[in-house]
Amino acid sequence: VMRKGKPKKRFVSKVPSAKYSLRAYKDLYVSKRFQRKMYRKVNRSTVSMEENYRYSGLAFLLFPKVISDLTGQSYEYYLKKHFYLPMEALTLDFNPETNYFQNPIVPTELDTVYRKTLTKGWVHDENASLMGGVSGNAGLFATARDLAKMMLMYQNYGYYAGRQYLKKETLAQFTAVQFPENANRRGLGFDKPYLDNQNLTLGEAYPAPEVSPESFGHSGFTGTFVWADPKYQLVFIFLSNRVYPYRTHRQLYELNIRSALQQVFYKGLLQN
């Protein structure tokens, strides 16, 4: 959507209209034409026949449309109806600025890419913002308490507070290492520990060396981190913001703060 550091007018407008109906920021609206173009580009992307790992969010950009097409409901409505409302996780939602959340939200970044201002109360990820803030790759806001409810459901293989939300077999499959023969630790949609994690030092491991091979989670670009461990029944949530005011800040990674803090909880648990 950018040309020479400025948004292309055929894709982005400062004024909403029937054509520009997806809201990316306070005064930034995206044309539906962009979404169609994005779907075409994803559809034409090359699919490798080799089972190697590549960090990509292409499929996650498609999931909201797939779910809407299959269910006949919008992605947001489907999630609220079948997960967030029954779990009483009412802060799990997209676009908090337009949904009038009462919880205070910290600013994310002084965006120098295309918003050209401080990003706060809106999704930080550029792709998700161009989807109107509702995407499968980013944009979900929550308090730590409500996020814990979702992670506990995952940790218990789809079960939470007397209700089975997802089939146990589904969660077991998605949280399992898919291609260990290719030295690929990843699950489906979930990250996993290094394959030899328990034999590594804190500085070498990911995440903490004490996590079980059954554990899984995800780390976010802006500094967030969630991890669930079915073996030890331990959910670890770390919400921070390392990109304020700029994404060049990397000490959270370089000092290995998230894994080190996670290790503290495991040591306390394993000593008892």
XYZ file of C-alpha atoms in Angstrom, residues 21-230:
210
model
C -14.721 0.695 4.934
C -11.900 -1.139 6.735
C -10.511 1.004 9.529
C -6.755 0.689 10.069
C -6.344 3.608 12.478
C -8.090 6.757 13.716
C -7.907 8.535 10.362
C -6.816 5.680 8.100
C -9.294 3.613 6.087
C -8.497 0.771 3.726
C -10.206 -0.115 0.465
C -11.897 -3.503 0.120
C -9.913 -3.714 -3.101
C -6.762 -4.182 -1.043
C -8.184 -7.241 0.709
C -9.073 -8.864 -2.601
C -5.617 -8.114 -3.948
C -4.020 -9.570 -0.820
C -6.057 -12.782 -1.142
C -4.920 -13.105 -4.763
C -1.262 -12.643 -3.817
C -1.528 -15.259 -1.059
C -3.298 -17.652 -3.411
C -0.535 -17.260 -6.003
C 2.302 -17.704 -3.527
C 4.509 -20.724 -4.109
C 3.953 -23.732 -1.857
C 7.120 -25.703 -1.260
C 6.994 -29.496 -1.401
C 9.804 -29.673 1.153
C 8.730 -29.964 4.797
C 11.078 -27.245 5.999
C 10.156 -24.500 8.442
C 9.467 -20.961 7.295
C 8.048 -18.234 9.517
C 5.030 -16.962 7.613
C 1.634 -15.515 8.473
C 0.007 -16.013 5.079
C -2.376 -18.770 6.179
C -3.384 -16.800 9.277
C -4.455 -13.885 7.086
C -6.855 -16.252 5.333
C -8.353 -17.985 8.384
C -10.955 -15.287 9.243
C -12.432 -15.506 5.748
C -12.325 -19.318 5.775
C -14.148 -19.424 9.126
C -16.719 -16.876 7.967
C -17.332 -18.786 4.732
C -17.746 -22.103 6.580
C -19.973 -20.816 9.378
C -21.908 -18.031 7.695
C -20.909 -15.781 10.614
C -18.310 -13.068 10.900
C -14.990 -14.128 12.428
C -15.484 -11.810 15.425
C -19.033 -12.963 16.112
C -18.101 -16.643 15.820
C -15.251 -16.294 18.332
C -17.379 -14.358 20.804
C -20.353 -16.708 20.568
C -18.465 -20.003 20.833
C -15.474 -19.079 22.995
C -15.104 -15.665 24.630
C -18.628 -15.159 26.010
C -19.091 -18.729 27.360
C -15.646 -18.518 28.978
C -16.512 -15.086 30.435
C -13.345 -13.739 28.842
C -14.972 -10.445 27.911
C -11.785 -8.483 27.180
C -10.667 -10.917 24.471
C -11.525 -8.873 21.404
C -10.272 -6.900 18.423
C -10.126 -3.116 17.948
C -10.473 -2.013 21.588
C -10.439 1.659 20.581
C -13.759 1.274 18.764
C -15.233 -1.231 21.235
C -14.799 1.122 24.201
C -12.749 -1.140 26.455
C -12.491 0.145 30.000
C -9.060 -1.410 30.576
C -6.077 0.920 30.151
C -3.921 -0.021 27.152
C -0.286 0.996 26.924
C 0.998 2.633 23.721
C 2.794 0.319 21.322
C 5.140 2.241 19.047
C 5.849 5.571 17.422
C 5.067 4.238 13.961
C 7.345 5.593 11.256
C 6.088 3.203 8.546
C 2.662 4.429 7.450
C 0.587 5.640 10.415
C 3.238 8.242 11.213
C 2.058 8.630 14.798
C 1.841 6.855 18.143
C -0.010 3.536 17.892
C -2.236 2.980 20.922
C -5.466 1.019 21.263
C -5.033 -0.326 17.741
C -3.223 -3.401 16.469
C 0.491 -2.833 15.962
C 0.999 -5.372 13.149
C 0.746 -3.666 9.766
C -0.899 -6.586 7.940
C -3.577 -7.006 10.605
C -4.278 -3.272 10.632
C -4.863 -3.328 6.875
C -7.412 -6.092 7.507
C -9.368 -3.616 9.613
C -7.730 -4.838 12.818
C -9.422 -8.250 12.611
C -7.053 -10.974 11.507
C -5.736 -14.395 12.416
C -2.115 -13.269 12.605
C -2.434 -10.408 15.132
C -4.795 -7.903 16.694
C -6.306 -9.782 19.632
C -6.317 -7.738 22.855
C -6.984 -9.075 26.358
C -6.171 -8.727 30.020
C -3.797 -11.326 31.460
C -6.703 -12.849 33.421
C -8.846 -13.477 30.333
C -5.867 -14.645 28.312
C -5.179 -17.164 31.075
C -8.675 -18.626 30.584
C -7.925 -19.272 26.920
C -4.508 -20.766 27.690
C -5.975 -23.006 30.403
C -8.479 -24.298 27.863
C -5.615 -25.126 25.510
C -3.560 -26.644 28.333
C -6.449 -28.960 29.270
C -6.852 -30.048 25.646
C -10.008 -28.092 24.917
C -11.646 -28.329 28.358
C -12.364 -25.347 30.612
C -14.777 -24.755 33.505
C -16.971 -27.774 32.854
C -17.137 -27.430 29.078
C -15.280 -29.087 26.184
C -14.662 -26.311 23.652
C -12.483 -28.252 21.235
C -11.907 -31.960 20.718
C -9.066 -33.325 22.808
C -7.617 -35.002 19.728
C -7.551 -31.673 17.873
C -5.519 -29.897 20.555
C -3.219 -32.901 20.940
C -2.484 -32.791 17.204
C -1.979 -29.029 16.982
C 0.325 -28.898 20.019
C 2.523 -31.799 18.876
C 5.820 -31.426 17.004
C 4.989 -31.982 13.336
C 8.299 -32.661 11.581
C 10.964 -33.682 14.129
C 12.808 -35.610 11.415
C 13.603 -32.232 9.812
C 14.817 -30.726 13.102
C 11.620 -28.637 13.093
C 10.293 -28.136 16.618
C 7.057 -26.359 15.672
C 3.482 -27.483 16.171
C 0.476 -26.306 14.142
C -0.065 -22.685 15.082
C 1.873 -23.211 18.316
C 5.528 -22.906 19.116
C 7.297 -25.745 20.936
C 10.507 -26.073 22.988
C 13.765 -26.870 21.237
C 13.877 -30.596 20.543
C 16.750 -31.099 23.049
C 15.635 -28.277 25.316
C 15.939 -30.121 28.645
C 19.653 -30.745 28.026
C 20.487 -27.080 27.394
C 21.435 -24.198 29.654
C 19.098 -21.229 30.155
C 21.110 -19.189 27.685
C 20.878 -21.893 25.019
C 17.319 -23.148 25.615
C 13.936 -21.969 24.357
C 11.997 -21.335 26.448
C 13.180 -22.287 29.973
C 14.980 -25.675 30.057
C 12.526 -26.984 32.689
C 9.427 -26.933 30.454
C 8.132 -30.350 29.406
C 8.234 -31.587 25.785
C 4.415 -31.513 25.864
C 4.383 -27.762 26.520
C 3.562 -25.161 23.875
C 2.959 -21.447 23.440
C 3.802 -18.395 21.394
C 6.020 -15.338 21.628
C 4.882 -12.023 20.185
C 6.910 -9.474 18.223
C 6.037 -6.644 20.605
C 7.255 -8.555 23.669
C 4.329 -10.727 24.713
C 4.755 -14.389 25.650
C 2.356 -17.181 26.620
C 3.225 -20.786 27.447
C 1.109 -23.725 28.645
C 2.467 -26.946 30.136
C -0.023 -29.842 30.444
